[in-house]
Coordinates of C-alpha atoms and ligand atoms in Angstrom, one line a residue:
X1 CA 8.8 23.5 -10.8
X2 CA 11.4 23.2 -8.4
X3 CA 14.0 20.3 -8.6
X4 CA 15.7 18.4 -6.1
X5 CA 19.4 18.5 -5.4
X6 CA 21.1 15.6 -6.6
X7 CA 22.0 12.7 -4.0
X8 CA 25.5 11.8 -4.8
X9 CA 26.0 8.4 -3.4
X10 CA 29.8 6.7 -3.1
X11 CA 30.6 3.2 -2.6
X12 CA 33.7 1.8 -1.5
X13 CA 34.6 -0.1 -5.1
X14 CA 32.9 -1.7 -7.9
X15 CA 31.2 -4.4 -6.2
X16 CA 29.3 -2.3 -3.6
X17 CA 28.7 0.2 -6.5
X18 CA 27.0 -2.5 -8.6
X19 CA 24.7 -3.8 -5.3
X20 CA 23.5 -0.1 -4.8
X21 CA 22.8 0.2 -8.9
X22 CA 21.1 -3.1 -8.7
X23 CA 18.9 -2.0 -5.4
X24 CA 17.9 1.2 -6.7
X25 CA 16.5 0.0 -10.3
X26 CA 14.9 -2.7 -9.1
X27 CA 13.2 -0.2 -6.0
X28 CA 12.6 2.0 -9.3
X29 CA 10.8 -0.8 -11.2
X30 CA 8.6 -2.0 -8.2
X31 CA 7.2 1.7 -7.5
X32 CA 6.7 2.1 -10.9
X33 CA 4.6 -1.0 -11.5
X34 CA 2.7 -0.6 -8.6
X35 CA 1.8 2.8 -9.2
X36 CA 1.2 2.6 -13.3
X37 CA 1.4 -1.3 -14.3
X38 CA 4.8 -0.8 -16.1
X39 CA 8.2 0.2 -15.5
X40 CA 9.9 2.3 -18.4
X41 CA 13.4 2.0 -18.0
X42 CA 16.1 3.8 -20.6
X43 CA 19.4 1.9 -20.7
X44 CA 22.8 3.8 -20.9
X45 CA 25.4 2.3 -23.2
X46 CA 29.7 2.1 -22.8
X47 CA 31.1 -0.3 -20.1
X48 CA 30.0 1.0 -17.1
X49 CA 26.7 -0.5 -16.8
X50 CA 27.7 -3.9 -17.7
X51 CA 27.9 -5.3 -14.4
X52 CA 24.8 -3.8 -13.1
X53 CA 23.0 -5.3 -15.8
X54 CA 24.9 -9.0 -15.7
X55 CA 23.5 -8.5 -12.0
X56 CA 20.4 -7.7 -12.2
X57 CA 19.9 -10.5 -14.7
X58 CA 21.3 -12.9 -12.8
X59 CA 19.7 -12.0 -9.2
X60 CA 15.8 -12.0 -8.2
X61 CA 14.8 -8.6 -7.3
X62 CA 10.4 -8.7 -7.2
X63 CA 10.9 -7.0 -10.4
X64 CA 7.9 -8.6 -13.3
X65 CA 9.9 -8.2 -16.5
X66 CA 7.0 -8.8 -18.3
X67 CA 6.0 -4.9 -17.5
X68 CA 9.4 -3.3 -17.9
X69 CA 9.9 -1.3 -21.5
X70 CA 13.4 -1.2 -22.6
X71 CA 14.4 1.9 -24.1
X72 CA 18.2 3.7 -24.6
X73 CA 19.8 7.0 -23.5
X74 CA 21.8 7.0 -26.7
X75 CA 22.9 4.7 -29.2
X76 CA 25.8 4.5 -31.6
X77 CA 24.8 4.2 -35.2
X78 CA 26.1 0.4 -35.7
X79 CA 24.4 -3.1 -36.8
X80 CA 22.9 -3.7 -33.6
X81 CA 25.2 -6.8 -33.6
X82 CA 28.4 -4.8 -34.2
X83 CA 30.6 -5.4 -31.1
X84 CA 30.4 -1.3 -29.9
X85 CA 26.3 -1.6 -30.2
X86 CA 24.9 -0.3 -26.9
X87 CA 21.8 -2.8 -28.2
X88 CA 23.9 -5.8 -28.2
X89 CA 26.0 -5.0 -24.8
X90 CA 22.2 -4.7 -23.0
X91 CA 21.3 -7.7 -24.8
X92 CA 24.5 -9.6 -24.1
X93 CA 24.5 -8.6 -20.1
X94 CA 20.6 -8.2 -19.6
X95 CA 18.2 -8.6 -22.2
X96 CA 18.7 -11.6 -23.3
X97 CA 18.7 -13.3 -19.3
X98 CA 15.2 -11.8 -17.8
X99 CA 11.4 -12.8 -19.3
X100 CA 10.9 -9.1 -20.9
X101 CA 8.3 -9.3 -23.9
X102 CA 10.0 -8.5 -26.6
X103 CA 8.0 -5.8 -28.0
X104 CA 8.6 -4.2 -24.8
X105 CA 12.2 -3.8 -26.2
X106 CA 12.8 -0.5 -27.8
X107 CA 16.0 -0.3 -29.9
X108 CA 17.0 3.0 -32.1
X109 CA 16.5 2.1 -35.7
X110 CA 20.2 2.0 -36.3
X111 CA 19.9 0.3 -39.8
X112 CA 18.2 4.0 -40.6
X113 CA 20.6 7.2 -41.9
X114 CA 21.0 8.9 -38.7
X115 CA 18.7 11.7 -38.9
X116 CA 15.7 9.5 -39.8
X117 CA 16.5 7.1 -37.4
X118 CA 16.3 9.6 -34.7
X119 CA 13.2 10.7 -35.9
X120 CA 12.1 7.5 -35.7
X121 CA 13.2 7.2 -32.5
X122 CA 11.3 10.0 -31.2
X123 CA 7.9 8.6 -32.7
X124 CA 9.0 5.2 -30.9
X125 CA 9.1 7.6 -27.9
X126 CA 6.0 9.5 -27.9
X127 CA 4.2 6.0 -29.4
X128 CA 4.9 5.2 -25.4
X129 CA 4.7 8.4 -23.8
X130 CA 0.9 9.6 -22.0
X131 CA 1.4 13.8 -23.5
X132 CA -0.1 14.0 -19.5
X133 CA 3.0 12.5 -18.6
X134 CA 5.5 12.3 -20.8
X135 CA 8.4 10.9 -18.7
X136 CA 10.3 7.7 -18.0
X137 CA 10.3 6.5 -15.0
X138 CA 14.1 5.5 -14.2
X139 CA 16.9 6.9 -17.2
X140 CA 20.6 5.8 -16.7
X141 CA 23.4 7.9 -17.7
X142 CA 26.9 7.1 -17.7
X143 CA 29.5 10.0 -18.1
X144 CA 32.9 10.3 -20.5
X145 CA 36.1 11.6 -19.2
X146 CA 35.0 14.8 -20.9
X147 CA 31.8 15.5 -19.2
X148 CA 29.7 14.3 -22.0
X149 CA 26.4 11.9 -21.2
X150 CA 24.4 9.7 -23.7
X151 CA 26.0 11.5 -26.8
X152 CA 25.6 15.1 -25.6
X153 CA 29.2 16.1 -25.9
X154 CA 30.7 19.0 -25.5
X155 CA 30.4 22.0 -27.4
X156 CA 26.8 19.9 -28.2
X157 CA 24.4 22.2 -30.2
X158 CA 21.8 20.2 -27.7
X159 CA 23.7 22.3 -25.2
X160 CA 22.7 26.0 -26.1
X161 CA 24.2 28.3 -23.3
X162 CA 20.8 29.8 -22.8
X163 CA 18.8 27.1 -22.3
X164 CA 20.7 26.9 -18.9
X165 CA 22.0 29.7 -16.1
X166 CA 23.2 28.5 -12.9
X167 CA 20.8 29.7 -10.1
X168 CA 22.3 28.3 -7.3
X169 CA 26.1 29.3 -7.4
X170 CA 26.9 27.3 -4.5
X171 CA 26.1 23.9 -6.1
X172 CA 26.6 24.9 -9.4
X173 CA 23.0 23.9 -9.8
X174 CA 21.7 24.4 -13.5
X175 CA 18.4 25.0 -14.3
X176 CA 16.6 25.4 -17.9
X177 CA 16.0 29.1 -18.9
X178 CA 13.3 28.7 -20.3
X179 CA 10.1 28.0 -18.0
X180 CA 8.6 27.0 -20.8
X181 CA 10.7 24.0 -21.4
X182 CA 8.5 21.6 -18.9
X183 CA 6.1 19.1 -19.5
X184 CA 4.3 21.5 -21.2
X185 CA 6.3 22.2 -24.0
X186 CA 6.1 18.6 -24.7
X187 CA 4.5 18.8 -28.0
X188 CA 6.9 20.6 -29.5
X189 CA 10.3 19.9 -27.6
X190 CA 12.4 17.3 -29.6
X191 CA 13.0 14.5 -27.4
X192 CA 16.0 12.5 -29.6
X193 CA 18.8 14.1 -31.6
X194 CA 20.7 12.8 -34.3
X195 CA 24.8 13.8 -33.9
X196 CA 26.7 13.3 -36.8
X197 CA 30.1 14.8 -34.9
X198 CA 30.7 12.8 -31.6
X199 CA 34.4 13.1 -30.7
X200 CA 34.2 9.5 -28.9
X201 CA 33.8 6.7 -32.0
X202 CA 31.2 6.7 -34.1
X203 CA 30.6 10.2 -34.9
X204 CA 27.3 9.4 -35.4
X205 CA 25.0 8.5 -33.0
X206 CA 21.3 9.2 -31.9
X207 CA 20.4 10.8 -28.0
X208 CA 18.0 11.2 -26.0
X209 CA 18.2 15.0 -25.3
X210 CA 18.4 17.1 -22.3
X211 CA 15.1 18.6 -21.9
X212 CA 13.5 14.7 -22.1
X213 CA 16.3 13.4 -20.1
X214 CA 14.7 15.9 -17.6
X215 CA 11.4 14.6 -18.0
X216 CA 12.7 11.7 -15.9
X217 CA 11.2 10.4 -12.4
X218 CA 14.6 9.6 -11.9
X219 CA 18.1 10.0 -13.3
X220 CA 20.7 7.5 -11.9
X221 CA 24.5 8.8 -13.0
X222 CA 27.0 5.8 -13.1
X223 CA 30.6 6.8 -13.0
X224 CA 33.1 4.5 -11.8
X225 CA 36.9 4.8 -11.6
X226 CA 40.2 7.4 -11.7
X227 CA 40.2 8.9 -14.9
X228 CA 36.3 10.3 -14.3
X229 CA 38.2 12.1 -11.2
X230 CA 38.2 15.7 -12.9
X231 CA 34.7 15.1 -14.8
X232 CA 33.1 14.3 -11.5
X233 CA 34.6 17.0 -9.6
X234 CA 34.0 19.5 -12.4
X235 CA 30.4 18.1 -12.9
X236 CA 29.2 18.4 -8.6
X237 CA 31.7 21.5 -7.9
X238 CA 32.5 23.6 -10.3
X239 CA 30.5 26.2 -12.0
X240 CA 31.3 25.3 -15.9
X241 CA 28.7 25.5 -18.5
X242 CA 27.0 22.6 -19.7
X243 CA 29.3 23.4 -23.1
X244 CA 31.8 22.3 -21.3
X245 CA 30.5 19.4 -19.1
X246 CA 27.5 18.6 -20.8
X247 CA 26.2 16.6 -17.3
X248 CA 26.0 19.8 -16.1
X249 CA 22.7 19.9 -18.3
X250 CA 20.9 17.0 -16.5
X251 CA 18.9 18.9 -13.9
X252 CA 15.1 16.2 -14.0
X253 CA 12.5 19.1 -13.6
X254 CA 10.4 16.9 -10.9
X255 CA 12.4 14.2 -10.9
X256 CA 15.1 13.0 -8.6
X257 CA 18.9 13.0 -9.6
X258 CA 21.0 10.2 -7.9
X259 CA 25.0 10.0 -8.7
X260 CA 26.7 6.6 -8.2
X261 CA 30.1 6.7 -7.9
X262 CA 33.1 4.9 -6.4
X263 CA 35.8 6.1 -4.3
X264 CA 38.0 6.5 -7.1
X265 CA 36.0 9.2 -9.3
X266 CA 34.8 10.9 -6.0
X267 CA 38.5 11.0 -5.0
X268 CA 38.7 15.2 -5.9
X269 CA 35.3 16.1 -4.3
X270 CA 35.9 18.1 -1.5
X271 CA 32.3 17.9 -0.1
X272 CA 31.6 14.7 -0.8
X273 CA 29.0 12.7 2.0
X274 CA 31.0 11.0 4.2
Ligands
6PG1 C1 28.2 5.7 -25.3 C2 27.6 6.1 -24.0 C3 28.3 7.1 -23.3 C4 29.0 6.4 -22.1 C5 30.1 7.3 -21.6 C6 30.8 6.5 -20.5 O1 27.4 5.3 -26.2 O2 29.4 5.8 -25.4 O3 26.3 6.3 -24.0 O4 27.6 8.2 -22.9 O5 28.0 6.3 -21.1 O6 31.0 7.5 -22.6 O7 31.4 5.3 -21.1 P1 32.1 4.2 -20.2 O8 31.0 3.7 -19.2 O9 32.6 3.2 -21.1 O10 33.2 4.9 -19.4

């Protein structure tokens, strides 16, 4: 199935980065709807996102809440009122502010030991999913310093170096090996992961993995500021191995991979659009 190069979009700061997040979900959303009667939407987690979602709360953007499903890229084992929940940061800057039905609201089980709470999270998942099509229609990602996404971190087992070879050597482009990893393999791919090990507090956590990630419609990376600068740059133009910069791994099958970034993380790229 052939895949699309990733767009890689930069914005002069913050603010114009938040206006083309904002844009672009919401043009997500009212495709979606239109086409299918509901919008499923995975939310990343750490700080980045925060504005976008304060803004899209607090602007009118055409988009009926009352057929969006709320679902996460990853989520940090915590009380989903514990201050470093990815839960209660959507819920504080979104959730909370737009008419969503609240069964339409997918949190990971994070009272659950982590294993079964991923598991649980999967059957959440495919409870949603059509096995026709099993993909969300918009997933955002943010990125770490070290190239990890949702809680794929380096040296991930999620990550295995031949699930990926790079076939286009000039973008660095990765693909999955193994053909069979598409939406046919569906039935028996795992879509969630429990990781017991994350380097960036807590250890454990529960992600969505790469091969659903790149189930998606549509991937939307959101990296903002300086010290992304060599994660971005290693991510679009180098040629390391998704051990390394786990990103690297987020290659949507038949779906369309957008970047975000400022002019700060883009700052190394030496092809960036102008
Ligand atoms: C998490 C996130 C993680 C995050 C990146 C970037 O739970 O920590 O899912 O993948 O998106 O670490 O975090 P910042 O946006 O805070 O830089």
């Amino acid at each position: 199935m052939n895949r699309l190069a990733p767009e890689v979009w930069i914005g002069d700061d913050a603010v114009a980065f938040t206006r083309e997040g904002v844009r672009r979900v919401a043009e997500a959303a009212r495709r979606a709807i239109t086409a299918r009667g509901r919008f499923l939407l995975a939310l990343a987690g750490g700080t980045t996102p925060r504005k976008l979602y304060r803004t899209l709360a607090a602007e009118e953007h055409g988009i009926d809440w009352q057929r969006v499903v709320i679902l996460f890229s990853d989520e940090r084992l915590l009380p989903h009122d514990h201050p470093d929940s990815n839960y209660r940061m959507a819920r504080e800057t979104l959730l909370d502010a737009v008419p969503l039905s609240p069964q339409n609201i997918h949190p990971v089980p994070t009272h659950l030991p982590v294993r079964e709470a991923a598991m649980a999270y999967e059957a959440t998942l495919r409870g949603l999913l059509d096995p026709r099509d099993p993909r969300v229609d918009l997933i955002l990602l943010g990125m770490g310093a070290d190239g990890h996404t949702a809680s794929i971190f380096p040296g991930s087992p999620l990550l295995r170096a031949d699930d990926f070879f790079a076939d286009n050597p000039d973008t660095g482009l990765l693909r999955a090996a193994r053909t069979a990893r598409s939406t046919r393999s569906y039935s028996r791919e795992p879509l969630c992961a429990a990781v017991t090990d994350a380097p960036k507090a807590p250890a454990a956590r529960v992600t969505m993995t790469p091969y659903f990630i790149n189930q998606a419609r549509q991937v939307l990376v959101l990296v903002l500021g300086e010290d992304k600068v060599a994660a971005v740059s290693a991510a679009l133009e180098s040629d390391a191995d998704p051990g390394e910069s786990p990103i690297r791994a987020i290659s949507p099958e038949g779906g369309a991979l957008t970047w975000l970034l400022d002019r700060r993380a883009a700052r190394a790229l030496t092809n960036a659009p102008r």
